[in-house]
Amino acid sequence: MIGQALNRVDGPSKVVGRATYAYEHWEAGQPLYGFIVGATIGKGSIARIDTESAEQAPGVRMVMTHLNAPEQGARDESIPFEYWRAQPELTGPDIDHYGQPVALVVAATFEQARAAAGLVDVEYTGGRGRFDFAEQEDEVYIPKVVNAGLPTDTAVGDFDAGFDSAEVRVDQYYTTPYEFSQPMEPNACLAEPRDEDLFVYVSCQIVNAAQASVAATLGIDPERVHIVAPFVGGGFGSKLGIHSETILAALAATVLRRPVKVAMTRQQIFQLVGMRPTSSQRVRLGAGQDGRLAAIAHDVTMHTNPDVEYAEQTAATTRSLYAAPHRLTSHRLAPLDLPRGTDVRAPGEAPGMLAVESAMDELAHALVMDPVELRIRNEPTVDPERAVPYSDRHLVDCLREGARRFGWENRPATPASARDGRWLVGYGMSAAIRGHFQGPTTARVRLEADGTAVVQTDMTDIGTGTYTVLTQVAADGLGLPPERVRIDLGRSDLPTSWGSGGSWGATNSCTATHRACAALRAKLLDSACADARSPLHGLDPADAVFSDGDVSIAGATEALSEIVARGHPEGVEAEGQVRYMGDDPNYTDYSINTYGAHFAEVGVDVDTAEVRLRRMLGVFSVGRVFNSKTTRSQLIGGMIWGVGAALEEEAVVDSRSGAFVNRDFAGYLVPVHADIPDVDAVVLDSYDDKANPLGAKGVGELGICGSGASVANAVFNATGVRVRDFPITIEKLLPGLPPMDA
């Protein structure tokens, strides 16, 4: 059952509308509606706020500002993971970024709340904001650690000496823009007070973090906060923590003693949810004429909010990717009065590999060497910075298989040498690597008297297929058909998980479920083999086989439902757990990653410089696969995201106000179906016994790692123009195009 292309078990519910998302819950009856009023300056303070007209508007029940908001808990920086910290709102007059909530208008209908929000009159005392990344070089500082607790800087050998003595050198800067997650479902929340408790229906990725954060903000017992999130319409990192719509809905519901719904508009999400920081990355590669790297350095400077520091681990994967005796990585932060940086799909790896894999292509061009061969020649035998073995590394296999399937031998050896009518044609490739993470997770599996299994964990499904893969693992673990397994997710009264994020969700929850099934099998066998009424009485449980709802030992068979009904008429259950990776010696003794290779073919219009993706292939090694269909879907989705990073995605800041100018999908471009004609993802057979007992590793974010670089490298191969300021747009590419008759 594990590995099969089982259709999504929640698919029918979604198609007919029975899958209920945060804003669609009506358990509380008729709610009130809140609408957020955002600041129209990027730095300064509120001098005066007049809510009288808004309060007198039709249907308005309350206008909450910093003048009447309840007291809230402060952010506790000692809590190691920020998503569990308090997230107070409307705590004072100071404005830290454009769009920051300055009021919440609550009314009987959404339309009334939105109309009244326009009547809130705010006067500001403006300060001089820092909005231009390029102007903040003098204020750059060194963070203590970067995201995921990784070291800020690393150094091995003597980089300067190794680089200076290298026969061939690449030393280039690459810049990446602000980028957003922007899932299909906007951030939304329904908060409902019930006596002393508060029920919060919210779109979030980590239920336990949402519970802790709401409780810490409101200053109440976490047991009194009940999070409900059975379906989440995408997250991509933007919903790992809760945001202002959740806190404001909870505050208003608590004050009014009425259920309150708050949803962000798409435009508000651009200003309130956080984004991938802009970055300037210097990559230096020194190699011999044979292509072997002697020195590699990756230095990153990115923006951060002055009050809420975020350092994306952009140089981290460079530490494990290629062999080189002399190495250097660093991260620096430039404070800007902009929304805080946050995790966006494949945080760190996505922008970092866009730079490093572009630089590797530049090195291959300087050496007149096949880019695939260059990477193979620099394959390490052990992790080059940690000096520990890899758990299961098949990067070279991905490179070779990808080259074979793609027809890499047909790549134009000379840039700008291949044409198809008006189109310049080019091939590009890149390697992919992403760390695999593990977090504390508990799952409970219960077998009812009728032989139906129920898996329970607060793990969320953000559209990635959690309901389906847990069904497969439980069905496999108990020998049941999938239709006899039910999955119960996304509530804070269920066993605690690390939620969905970082590509850890499926492996954590599936491993915990696998262990719970093993414990439950042991209970069932103990019960049956010790019961004189059972056909299995006195037989050796070590020989048991669970299949088709039965358990068999040495030719004797009994239905699971009979064992449960006789020995456990009210059902029987067991729990399985996964511990934090810092407490697991495998994650200390081995370098545990996922790998891949991307190949892309593009066409570039010789007159207009328009870039068209013609085809794309990714070959990946991710350990054991839970579901071949959902795995391929996840990888293709990541690859397409990489195409967007290379060619389209860019949020532009107004340097006068700190506002994002293109804060909608008319101006913030992402790939659509017409942009993606032919994309395929292939997964190699593998099993990583160091990652977990199932041998599986994270999938979702690997697809974006390096994929943008393969497109960028294909554009160079097509045109001979190297664009290092992403995304690659017409105005950057057109001036360097060869003439039509060249």
XYZ file of C-alpha atoms in Angstrom:
742
model
C 0.000 0.000 0.000
C 2.837 2.435 0.805
C 4.116 3.935 -2.420
C 1.031 3.276 -4.512
C -0.611 6.082 -6.516
C -3.735 6.113 -4.335
C -6.135 8.895 -5.258
C -6.591 11.534 -2.581
C -9.058 10.222 -0.050
C -10.248 13.772 0.668
C -10.694 14.531 -3.015
C -14.448 13.833 -3.186
C -15.076 16.052 -0.136
C -13.211 18.915 -1.779
C -14.940 18.493 -5.121
C -18.458 18.615 -3.640
C -17.653 21.333 -1.103
C -17.743 19.305 2.106
C -14.133 20.157 2.984
C -14.544 23.108 5.333
C -11.875 25.815 5.413
C -11.355 28.419 8.124
C -13.649 31.140 6.815
C -16.382 28.628 5.926
C -17.142 27.375 9.431
C -20.626 28.178 10.738
C -20.692 26.155 13.957
C -21.117 29.389 15.902
C -24.195 30.487 14.002
C -24.277 34.011 12.607
C -20.926 35.703 13.314
C -19.840 39.312 13.250
C -17.258 40.361 10.659
C -14.026 42.246 11.149
C -12.043 44.271 8.640
C -8.453 45.406 9.201
C -7.488 49.043 8.715
C -3.830 49.317 7.720
C -1.312 52.128 8.148
C -0.679 54.297 5.113
C 2.865 55.196 6.119
C 5.889 52.949 6.479
C 7.485 54.508 9.554
C 6.320 56.903 12.233
C 3.479 57.023 14.744
C -0.231 57.701 15.039
C -0.791 61.327 16.072
C -4.593 61.098 16.085
C -7.140 58.429 15.269
C -10.826 59.341 14.934
C -13.256 56.408 14.914
C -16.503 58.286 15.590
C -17.827 58.192 12.019
C -16.962 54.506 11.691
C -18.642 53.669 14.992
C -21.859 55.354 13.846
C -21.930 53.567 10.491
C -24.659 50.964 9.856
C -24.103 47.597 11.525
C -20.880 48.520 13.334
C -20.452 46.888 16.727
C -16.945 48.016 17.617
C -13.857 49.791 16.361
C -10.733 48.508 18.111
C -7.537 50.572 18.110
C -4.459 50.813 20.293
C -6.528 53.098 22.560
C -9.042 50.426 23.565
C -7.457 47.082 22.699
C -7.149 44.613 25.601
C -3.777 44.143 27.240
C -1.744 41.434 25.550
C 1.286 39.314 26.244
C 4.661 40.365 24.860
C 6.793 38.344 22.454
C 9.003 36.039 24.491
C 12.296 35.764 22.646
C 13.414 32.940 24.955
C 10.944 30.599 23.237
C 13.205 28.946 20.641
C 10.715 28.797 17.773
C 8.987 32.068 16.994
C 5.718 30.512 15.875
C 4.935 29.567 19.474
C 5.445 33.137 20.744
C 2.823 35.784 21.459
C 1.939 37.993 18.487
C 0.372 41.139 19.977
C -1.492 43.647 17.773
C -2.656 47.258 18.294
C -0.320 47.709 21.254
C 0.700 51.329 20.675
C 0.894 54.252 18.258
C 4.208 53.350 16.633
C 4.172 52.256 12.980
C 6.883 49.830 11.916
C 5.838 49.107 8.334
C 3.272 50.054 5.726
C -0.071 48.276 6.125
C 0.445 47.510 9.826
C -2.982 47.171 11.520
C -4.090 50.401 13.179
C -7.733 49.416 13.715
C -10.220 46.584 13.421
C -13.799 47.451 12.476
C -16.379 44.845 13.515
C -19.865 44.910 12.010
C -22.860 42.698 11.291
C -21.757 42.031 7.718
C -18.481 42.006 5.869
C -19.654 44.780 3.557
C -20.591 46.999 6.503
C -17.241 46.390 8.176
C -15.295 47.188 5.025
C -17.309 50.331 4.317
C -16.884 51.587 7.882
C -13.137 50.859 7.752
C -12.887 53.596 5.141
C -14.329 56.050 7.673
C -11.547 55.612 10.243
C -9.539 58.834 10.111
C -5.880 58.559 11.047
C -3.243 61.282 11.199
C 0.384 60.277 11.393
C 3.637 61.784 12.487
C 5.966 60.484 9.830
C 9.458 59.257 10.476
C 12.181 58.643 7.930
C 11.834 55.049 6.919
C 14.558 52.781 5.616
C 13.066 51.140 2.543
C 15.937 50.837 0.058
C 18.012 47.685 0.483
C 20.916 49.050 -1.554
C 21.270 52.065 0.758
C 21.616 50.063 3.969
C 25.061 48.554 3.470
C 26.497 50.660 6.298
C 24.038 49.144 8.790
C 24.654 45.494 7.950
C 25.215 43.327 11.018
C 25.935 39.713 11.931
C 23.032 37.654 13.328
C 23.757 35.176 16.110
C 22.214 32.267 14.211
C 20.223 31.835 11.034
C 16.921 30.073 10.480
C 16.559 26.529 11.859
C 19.280 27.303 14.412
C 22.076 26.882 11.875
C 25.417 28.659 12.350
C 25.691 32.097 10.811
C 29.150 31.572 9.307
C 31.333 28.556 8.559
C 34.945 28.251 7.477
C 37.041 25.235 6.484
C 40.663 25.435 5.326
C 42.036 28.735 4.015
C 39.613 30.118 1.451
C 41.636 33.176 0.448
C 44.734 31.113 -0.259
C 42.786 28.419 -2.093
C 40.859 30.890 -4.204
C 43.859 33.075 -5.054
C 45.865 30.075 -6.246
C 43.052 28.574 -8.348
C 43.641 28.393 -12.097
C 40.054 29.389 -12.961
C 37.956 31.708 -10.807
C 34.357 32.902 -10.750
C 33.506 35.869 -8.527
C 29.999 37.219 -9.077
C 27.100 38.852 -7.275
C 23.530 37.618 -7.683
C 20.459 39.427 -6.387
C 17.031 38.026 -5.614
C 13.883 40.079 -4.942
C 11.187 40.001 -2.284
C 8.913 37.017 -2.916
C 5.639 35.833 -1.404
C 3.924 32.534 -0.667
C 0.409 33.728 -1.602
C -1.517 30.439 -1.153
C -4.907 30.089 -2.788
C -6.770 30.403 0.525
C -6.300 33.874 2.066
C -5.402 34.112 5.740
C -8.692 33.870 7.634
C -10.047 33.107 11.102
C -13.308 32.591 12.974
C -12.975 33.079 16.745
C -15.866 31.889 18.916
C -16.038 32.338 22.709
C -17.760 29.544 24.620
C -17.936 30.244 28.345
C -14.275 30.358 29.464
C -12.992 28.761 26.278
C -12.145 30.189 22.883
C -12.578 28.149 19.707
C -10.382 29.373 16.874
C -11.066 28.130 13.342
C -7.955 29.241 11.529
C -5.902 28.585 8.422
C -2.596 27.475 9.907
C 0.148 24.930 9.322
C 1.067 24.096 12.934
C -1.905 23.653 15.270
C 0.111 23.504 18.479
C 1.968 26.707 17.574
C -1.321 28.490 16.864
C -2.726 27.357 20.223
C 0.360 28.476 22.139
C 0.580 31.794 20.310
C -3.093 32.731 20.808
C -2.952 31.736 24.477
C 0.263 33.693 25.105
C -1.128 36.764 23.354
C -4.454 36.749 25.178
C -2.874 35.702 28.486
C -5.067 32.644 28.994
C -4.468 28.966 29.706
C -3.607 27.114 26.483
C -6.121 24.438 27.526
C -8.829 27.074 27.066
C -7.832 27.669 23.431
C -9.158 25.166 20.911
C -7.672 25.306 17.412
C -9.633 23.796 14.518
C -7.964 23.491 11.097
C -9.097 20.316 9.285
C -8.345 21.741 5.819
C -5.858 24.440 4.855
C -5.839 25.879 1.353
C -2.073 26.092 0.969
C 0.560 27.626 3.173
C 4.069 27.364 1.714
C 5.457 28.734 4.995
C 3.126 31.730 5.232
C 0.882 29.950 7.758
C 3.516 28.329 9.966
C 2.677 31.054 12.458
C -0.553 32.949 12.985
C -1.006 36.540 11.871
C -2.969 39.662 12.680
C -6.326 38.396 11.412
C -6.260 35.610 14.023
C -5.228 37.759 16.970
C -7.646 40.546 16.068
C -10.536 38.118 15.629
C -9.716 36.511 18.989
C -9.497 39.897 20.756
C -12.778 41.118 19.267
C -14.594 37.875 20.063
C -13.344 37.994 23.633
C -14.469 41.602 24.120
C -17.851 41.290 22.376
C -18.566 37.731 23.544
C -19.670 36.995 20.001
C -18.109 34.929 17.225
C -16.046 37.127 14.900
C -14.708 36.346 11.421
C -11.722 38.178 9.944
C -10.173 37.512 6.548
C -7.393 39.399 4.839
C -7.877 40.703 1.341
C -5.311 39.553 -1.194
C -3.760 43.025 -1.122
C -3.442 42.926 2.676
C -1.638 39.591 2.545
C 1.213 41.265 0.654
C 1.720 43.716 3.531
C 0.829 41.664 6.615
C 2.003 38.078 6.225
C 5.735 38.483 5.584
C 7.864 37.549 2.608
C 11.101 36.036 1.460
C 13.808 38.648 2.085
C 15.568 40.297 -0.807
C 19.206 39.225 -1.007
C 22.582 40.081 -2.465
C 24.754 36.983 -2.789
C 28.416 36.849 -3.629
C 29.559 33.447 -4.894
C 33.230 32.686 -5.443
C 34.433 29.471 -7.037
C 38.057 28.541 -7.599
C 38.950 25.448 -9.607
C 41.727 23.760 -11.544
C 41.608 23.253 -15.288
C 40.231 19.781 -14.598
C 37.164 21.375 -13.006
C 37.827 20.237 -9.457
C 36.928 22.921 -6.938
C 39.715 24.122 -4.693
C 37.688 26.864 -2.991
C 34.040 27.798 -2.634
C 32.543 30.792 -0.805
C 28.944 31.942 -0.482
C 28.330 35.273 1.278
C 24.763 36.507 1.680
C 23.294 39.843 2.749
C 19.518 40.089 3.128
C 16.921 42.402 4.614
C 15.401 42.021 8.063
C 12.818 43.934 10.058
C 14.589 45.778 12.927
C 12.125 44.509 15.556
C 11.561 40.929 14.397
C 14.808 39.464 13.114
C 14.731 36.807 10.427
C 17.875 35.422 8.806
C 17.119 33.035 5.955
C 19.637 30.172 5.763
C 20.534 31.074 2.179
C 24.127 29.814 2.197
C 23.443 26.671 4.237
C 23.075 24.120 1.433
C 26.356 25.265 -0.088
C 28.001 23.694 2.928
C 27.043 20.151 1.855
C 26.691 20.279 -1.910
C 30.182 20.087 -3.465
C 33.651 18.965 -2.404
C 36.325 21.644 -1.969
C 39.101 21.786 0.644
C 38.774 25.560 1.236
C 35.313 26.835 2.152
C 33.532 29.909 3.484
C 29.870 30.812 4.062
C 28.328 33.816 5.790
C 25.014 35.577 6.421
C 24.519 39.295 7.115
C 21.379 41.350 7.748
C 20.393 44.847 6.638
C 17.557 46.342 8.753
C 14.674 47.855 6.763
C 11.329 49.268 7.870
C 9.432 46.654 5.900
C 7.323 43.660 6.911
C 9.312 40.924 8.538
C 10.962 38.197 6.534
C 9.482 34.762 6.948
C 9.671 31.220 5.657
C 8.667 30.935 2.015
C 8.773 27.549 0.344
C 12.310 26.115 0.643
C 13.549 29.040 2.752
C 17.228 29.611 2.096
C 17.705 26.794 -0.356
C 15.580 28.332 -3.113
C 17.353 31.709 -3.413
C 20.719 30.266 -2.403
C 20.768 27.573 -5.057
C 19.587 30.043 -7.671
C 22.887 31.852 -7.122
C 25.256 28.931 -6.532
C 23.990 26.825 -9.416
C 24.176 29.823 -11.731
C 27.778 30.308 -10.614
C 28.548 26.647 -11.287
C 27.229 27.137 -14.817
C 29.507 30.158 -15.185
C 32.439 28.022 -14.064
C 31.532 25.285 -16.553
C 31.417 27.890 -19.340
C 34.806 29.312 -18.307
C 36.283 25.793 -18.334
C 34.544 24.838 -21.594
C 33.209 21.825 -19.678
C 29.880 20.030 -19.650
C 27.960 21.392 -16.618
C 26.825 17.870 -15.694
C 30.388 16.566 -15.749
C 31.579 19.527 -13.645
C 29.165 18.627 -10.890
C 30.035 14.937 -11.005
C 33.743 15.743 -10.666
C 33.008 17.664 -7.468
C 30.939 14.967 -5.794
C 32.071 14.654 -2.141
C 32.568 11.337 -0.347
C 31.612 12.783 3.066
C 29.936 16.004 4.094
C 32.722 18.502 3.356
C 32.047 20.755 6.349
C 30.683 18.403 8.987
C 33.066 15.536 8.109
C 30.326 12.937 8.605
C 29.057 10.402 6.048
C 25.950 10.994 3.994
C 23.036 8.808 4.953
C 21.842 8.095 1.418
C 23.167 10.293 -1.409
C 22.292 9.671 -5.053
C 22.983 13.058 -6.611
C 25.235 11.634 -9.315
C 22.554 9.086 -10.201
C 20.037 11.926 -10.560
C 22.432 13.872 -12.790
C 23.159 10.946 -15.080
C 19.606 9.685 -15.317
C 18.311 13.181 -15.934
C 20.855 13.809 -18.680
C 19.913 10.522 -20.346
C 16.163 11.112 -20.214
C 16.390 14.758 -21.282
C 18.703 14.195 -24.230
C 21.386 16.410 -22.751
C 23.845 15.295 -25.430
C 21.912 17.530 -27.843
C 22.683 20.660 -25.828
C 24.182 23.468 -27.919
C 27.836 23.585 -26.926
C 28.143 27.269 -27.827
C 25.697 29.837 -26.403
C 23.386 31.577 -28.910
C 24.173 28.988 -31.588
C 20.848 27.134 -31.893
C 17.727 28.591 -33.459
C 14.226 27.436 -34.232
C 12.891 30.121 -36.550
C 12.628 33.341 -34.529
C 13.532 31.532 -31.310
C 16.976 31.187 -29.790
C 17.039 27.753 -28.136
C 19.043 26.795 -25.056
C 19.475 23.997 -22.530
C 20.278 24.448 -18.849
C 20.658 22.243 -15.807
C 21.321 22.436 -12.095
C 21.735 20.187 -9.094
C 19.347 20.142 -6.136
C 19.848 19.480 -2.443
C 17.737 20.112 0.628
C 18.231 19.169 4.261
C 15.806 16.724 5.835
C 14.315 17.709 9.203
C 12.567 15.829 11.982
C 10.407 17.227 14.776
C 8.491 15.924 17.799
C 5.254 14.285 16.674
C 2.693 11.957 18.228
C -0.010 9.975 16.443
C -2.737 7.814 17.943
C -4.228 4.865 16.066
C -7.473 3.412 17.340
C -9.151 0.225 16.165
C -12.918 0.230 16.671
C -14.978 -2.856 17.434
C -16.114 -3.048 13.809
C -12.494 -3.256 12.612
C -12.275 0.342 11.405
C -9.034 2.161 12.173
C -8.895 5.851 13.128
C -5.631 7.824 12.966
C -5.557 10.928 15.134
C -2.984 13.723 15.206
C -3.173 17.513 15.086
C -1.085 17.415 11.898
C -2.564 19.582 9.140
C -3.233 18.957 5.457
C -2.268 22.048 3.462
C -3.207 20.451 0.167
C -0.203 18.135 0.085
C -2.079 14.869 0.701
C -1.728 14.200 4.443
C -5.101 12.451 4.645
C -4.040 10.133 1.840
C -0.522 9.159 2.912
C -1.608 8.548 6.517
C -4.372 6.326 5.176
C -1.788 4.334 3.245
C 0.602 3.968 6.183
C -2.163 2.890 8.565
C -3.670 0.497 6.029
C -0.239 -1.005 5.440
C 0.541 -1.188 9.152
C -2.699 -2.940 10.126
C -3.366 -4.933 6.971
C -6.611 -3.082 6.230
C -8.116 -1.874 2.967
C -7.904 1.939 2.704
C -11.662 2.365 2.938
C -11.538 0.990 6.478
C -9.153 3.735 7.658
C -10.317 7.183 8.764
C -7.995 10.134 9.386
C -8.756 12.779 12.024
C -6.536 15.868 11.690
C -6.135 19.520 12.532
C -7.516 19.920 16.067
C -5.654 20.911 19.205
C -7.392 18.198 21.257
C -5.542 15.563 19.202
C -1.983 14.309 19.815
C 0.576 17.024 19.117
C 2.702 17.190 15.970
C 5.125 19.640 14.383
C 2.521 20.291 11.714
C 3.062 20.827 7.994
C 6.156 22.737 6.952
C 9.793 22.343 6.080
C 8.957 19.124 4.184
C 8.896 17.365 7.556
C 5.128 16.918 7.929
C 4.560 13.689 6.006
C 7.633 11.866 7.318
C 7.009 12.886 10.928
C 3.318 12.013 10.975
C 3.725 8.848 8.899
C 6.577 7.587 11.091
C 4.543 8.247 14.250
C 1.567 6.456 12.689
C 3.768 3.551 11.621
C 5.011 3.158 15.199
C 1.495 3.454 16.597
C 0.365 0.673 14.271
C 3.255 -1.516 15.449
C 2.263 -0.937 19.085
C -1.367 -1.643 18.257
C -0.470 -4.885 16.469
C 1.402 -5.977 19.579
C -1.658 -5.316 21.751
C -3.939 -7.247 19.401
C -1.583 -10.212 19.231
C -1.140 -10.290 23.001
C -4.915 -10.304 23.362
C -5.572 -13.002 20.768
C -2.679 -15.339 21.533
C -3.538 -15.335 25.248
C -7.267 -15.949 24.682
C -8.363 -19.570 24.615
C -11.363 -18.587 22.502
C -9.160 -17.311 19.681
C -7.926 -19.509 16.805
C -4.565 -17.857 17.438
C -4.353 -19.020 21.039
C -0.890 -20.262 22.001
C 0.697 -19.446 18.637
C 3.890 -17.413 18.222
C 2.986 -13.762 17.535
C 6.337 -13.281 15.789
C 4.913 -15.200 12.826
C 1.794 -13.060 12.496
C 0.727 -11.587 9.157
C -1.870 -8.805 8.984
C -3.791 -8.709 5.706
C -7.289 -7.895 4.404
C -8.580 -7.144 7.881
C -7.377 -10.477 9.295
C -4.366 -11.696 11.235
C -2.903 -15.100 10.441
C -0.368 -17.286 12.242
C 0.726 -20.685 10.944
C -2.452 -21.230 8.942
C -4.822 -20.029 11.662
C -6.747 -16.825 10.909
C -8.968 -14.443 12.842
C -10.555 -11.146 11.813
C -9.279 -8.064 13.583
C -12.865 -7.047 14.276
C -13.421 -10.304 16.172
C -10.310 -9.806 18.304
C -11.366 -6.254 19.150
C -15.028 -7.071 19.753
C -14.168 -9.932 22.115
C -11.233 -8.461 24.006
C -11.763 -4.706 23.620
C -15.468 -4.047 23.032
C -14.941 -0.281 23.374
C -11.991 -0.286 20.979
C -8.244 -0.416 21.478
C -5.604 2.179 20.701
C -1.883 2.883 20.790
C 0.383 5.860 20.216
C 3.580 6.309 18.249
C 6.083 9.107 18.582
C 8.937 10.837 16.766
C 11.532 12.801 18.697
C 13.232 16.060 17.843
C 16.154 15.622 15.456
C 18.538 17.199 17.968
C 17.890 14.219 20.238
C 18.335 11.632 17.492
C 21.962 10.482 17.008
C 21.392 9.765 13.321
C 21.056 13.477 12.669
C 24.375 14.090 14.400
C 26.247 11.168 12.896
C 25.043 11.563 9.306
C 24.340 14.289 6.779
C 20.716 13.625 5.819
C 19.456 15.375 2.687
C 17.344 14.937 -0.406
C 18.784 15.382 -3.898
C 17.839 16.061 -7.472
C 18.845 17.332 -10.894
C 16.896 19.774 -13.065
C 17.018 20.099 -16.839
C 15.290 22.843 -18.831
C 14.914 23.890 -22.447
C 13.866 27.449 -23.250
C 13.189 29.528 -26.293
C 13.991 33.246 -26.357
C 12.416 35.476 -29.003
C 15.298 37.085 -30.820
C 13.353 40.330 -31.364
C 11.475 40.812 -28.091
C 13.568 38.794 -25.583
C 10.435 37.005 -24.378
C 11.394 33.746 -22.678
C 9.284 30.616 -23.125
C 9.859 27.392 -21.251
C 9.690 24.579 -23.792
C 10.176 21.597 -21.509
C 11.558 20.726 -18.083
C 12.603 17.532 -16.285
C 13.521 16.839 -12.681
C 15.036 13.591 -11.388
C 15.025 13.194 -7.610
C 16.158 10.959 -4.761
C 13.945 11.329 -1.688
C 14.161 7.953 -0.005
C 11.038 5.828 0.083
C 7.934 7.352 -1.493
C 4.605 7.287 0.365
C 2.424 7.979 -2.673
C 3.886 8.167 -6.172
C 1.093 10.416 -7.463
C 1.173 13.045 -4.704
C 4.979 12.968 -4.680
C 5.169 13.754 -8.380
C 2.574 16.501 -7.942
C 4.558 18.106 -5.133
C 7.811 18.015 -7.079
C 6.273 19.470 -10.235
C 4.671 22.236 -8.177
C 8.062 23.136 -6.741
C 9.696 23.087 -10.172
C 7.075 25.492 -11.514
C 7.671 27.765 -8.531
C 11.339 27.796 -9.511
C 10.383 28.883 -13.014
C 8.529 31.810 -11.459
C 11.541 32.760 -9.355
C 13.769 32.747 -12.425
C 11.487 34.633 -14.808
C 8.582 36.407 -13.109
C 8.254 36.791 -9.348
C 9.311 40.163 -7.957
C 7.692 42.410 -5.358
C 8.611 46.059 -5.868
C 8.892 48.470 -2.932
C 7.914 52.133 -3.167
C 11.053 53.723 -1.689
C 8.985 56.687 -0.430
C 6.416 54.792 1.649
C 7.618 51.233 2.054
C 4.485 49.914 0.327
C 4.633 47.065 -2.146
C 3.552 48.625 -5.413
C 2.432 45.419 -7.114
C 0.400 43.895 -4.283
C -2.019 41.852 -6.396
C -1.847 39.138 -9.027
C -2.138 41.690 -11.825
C 1.289 43.059 -10.911
C 2.927 40.244 -8.947
C 3.365 37.630 -11.651
C 3.427 33.873 -11.122
C 3.471 31.129 -13.777
C 0.098 30.048 -15.140
C -0.764 26.912 -17.102
C 0.015 28.559 -20.439
C 3.567 29.223 -19.199
C 4.256 25.563 -18.345
C 3.840 23.319 -21.395
C 5.824 20.173 -20.551
C 7.132 19.393 -17.055
C 7.933 15.975 -15.670
C 9.357 14.670 -12.398
C 10.954 11.265 -11.917
C 11.836 9.738 -8.548
C 14.600 7.153 -8.238
C 14.073 4.137 -6.009
C 15.768 4.665 -2.657
C 15.487 3.969 1.063
C 17.205 6.030 3.763
C 17.290 3.955 6.937
C 19.010 6.789 8.832
C 16.136 9.223 8.266
C 13.432 7.106 9.934
C 12.147 3.491 10.039
C 10.124 4.043 6.865
C 13.193 5.183 4.932
C 11.376 8.276 3.652
C 12.430 11.923 3.422
C 10.726 15.237 2.697
C 9.549 15.980 -0.828
C 7.582 19.213 -1.125
C 10.366 21.784 -1.151
C 13.038 19.858 -3.032
C 11.343 20.581 -6.362
C 12.015 24.321 -6.117
C 15.654 23.875 -5.046
C 17.820 24.644 -8.059
C 14.988 24.555 -10.581
C 15.153 28.294 -11.249
C 18.872 28.042 -11.945
C 18.297 25.420 -14.626
C 16.007 27.899 -16.406
C 18.461 30.775 -15.945
C 21.283 28.635 -17.295
C 19.145 27.665 -20.274
C 18.513 31.345 -21.001
C 22.277 31.937 -21.038
C 22.825 28.943 -23.304
C 20.171 30.286 -25.671
C 21.366 33.891 -25.764
C 24.888 34.217 -24.400
C 23.490 36.814 -21.973
C 24.030 36.184 -18.265
C 21.452 37.921 -16.062
C 22.402 37.853 -12.383
C 19.657 40.141 -11.088
C 16.571 37.946 -10.786
C 14.004 37.612 -12.188
C 15.227 37.539 -15.782
C 12.942 40.060 -17.459
C 12.829 41.464 -20.965
C 14.530 44.767 -20.142
C 17.501 42.940 -18.584
C 17.873 40.475 -21.448
C 17.037 42.468 -24.581
C 20.074 44.809 -24.764
C 22.481 41.864 -24.920
C 20.703 39.723 -27.485
C 22.629 38.915 -30.651
C 21.397 40.589 -33.855
C 18.929 38.641 -35.955
C 21.466 37.862 -38.684
C 24.329 36.987 -36.315
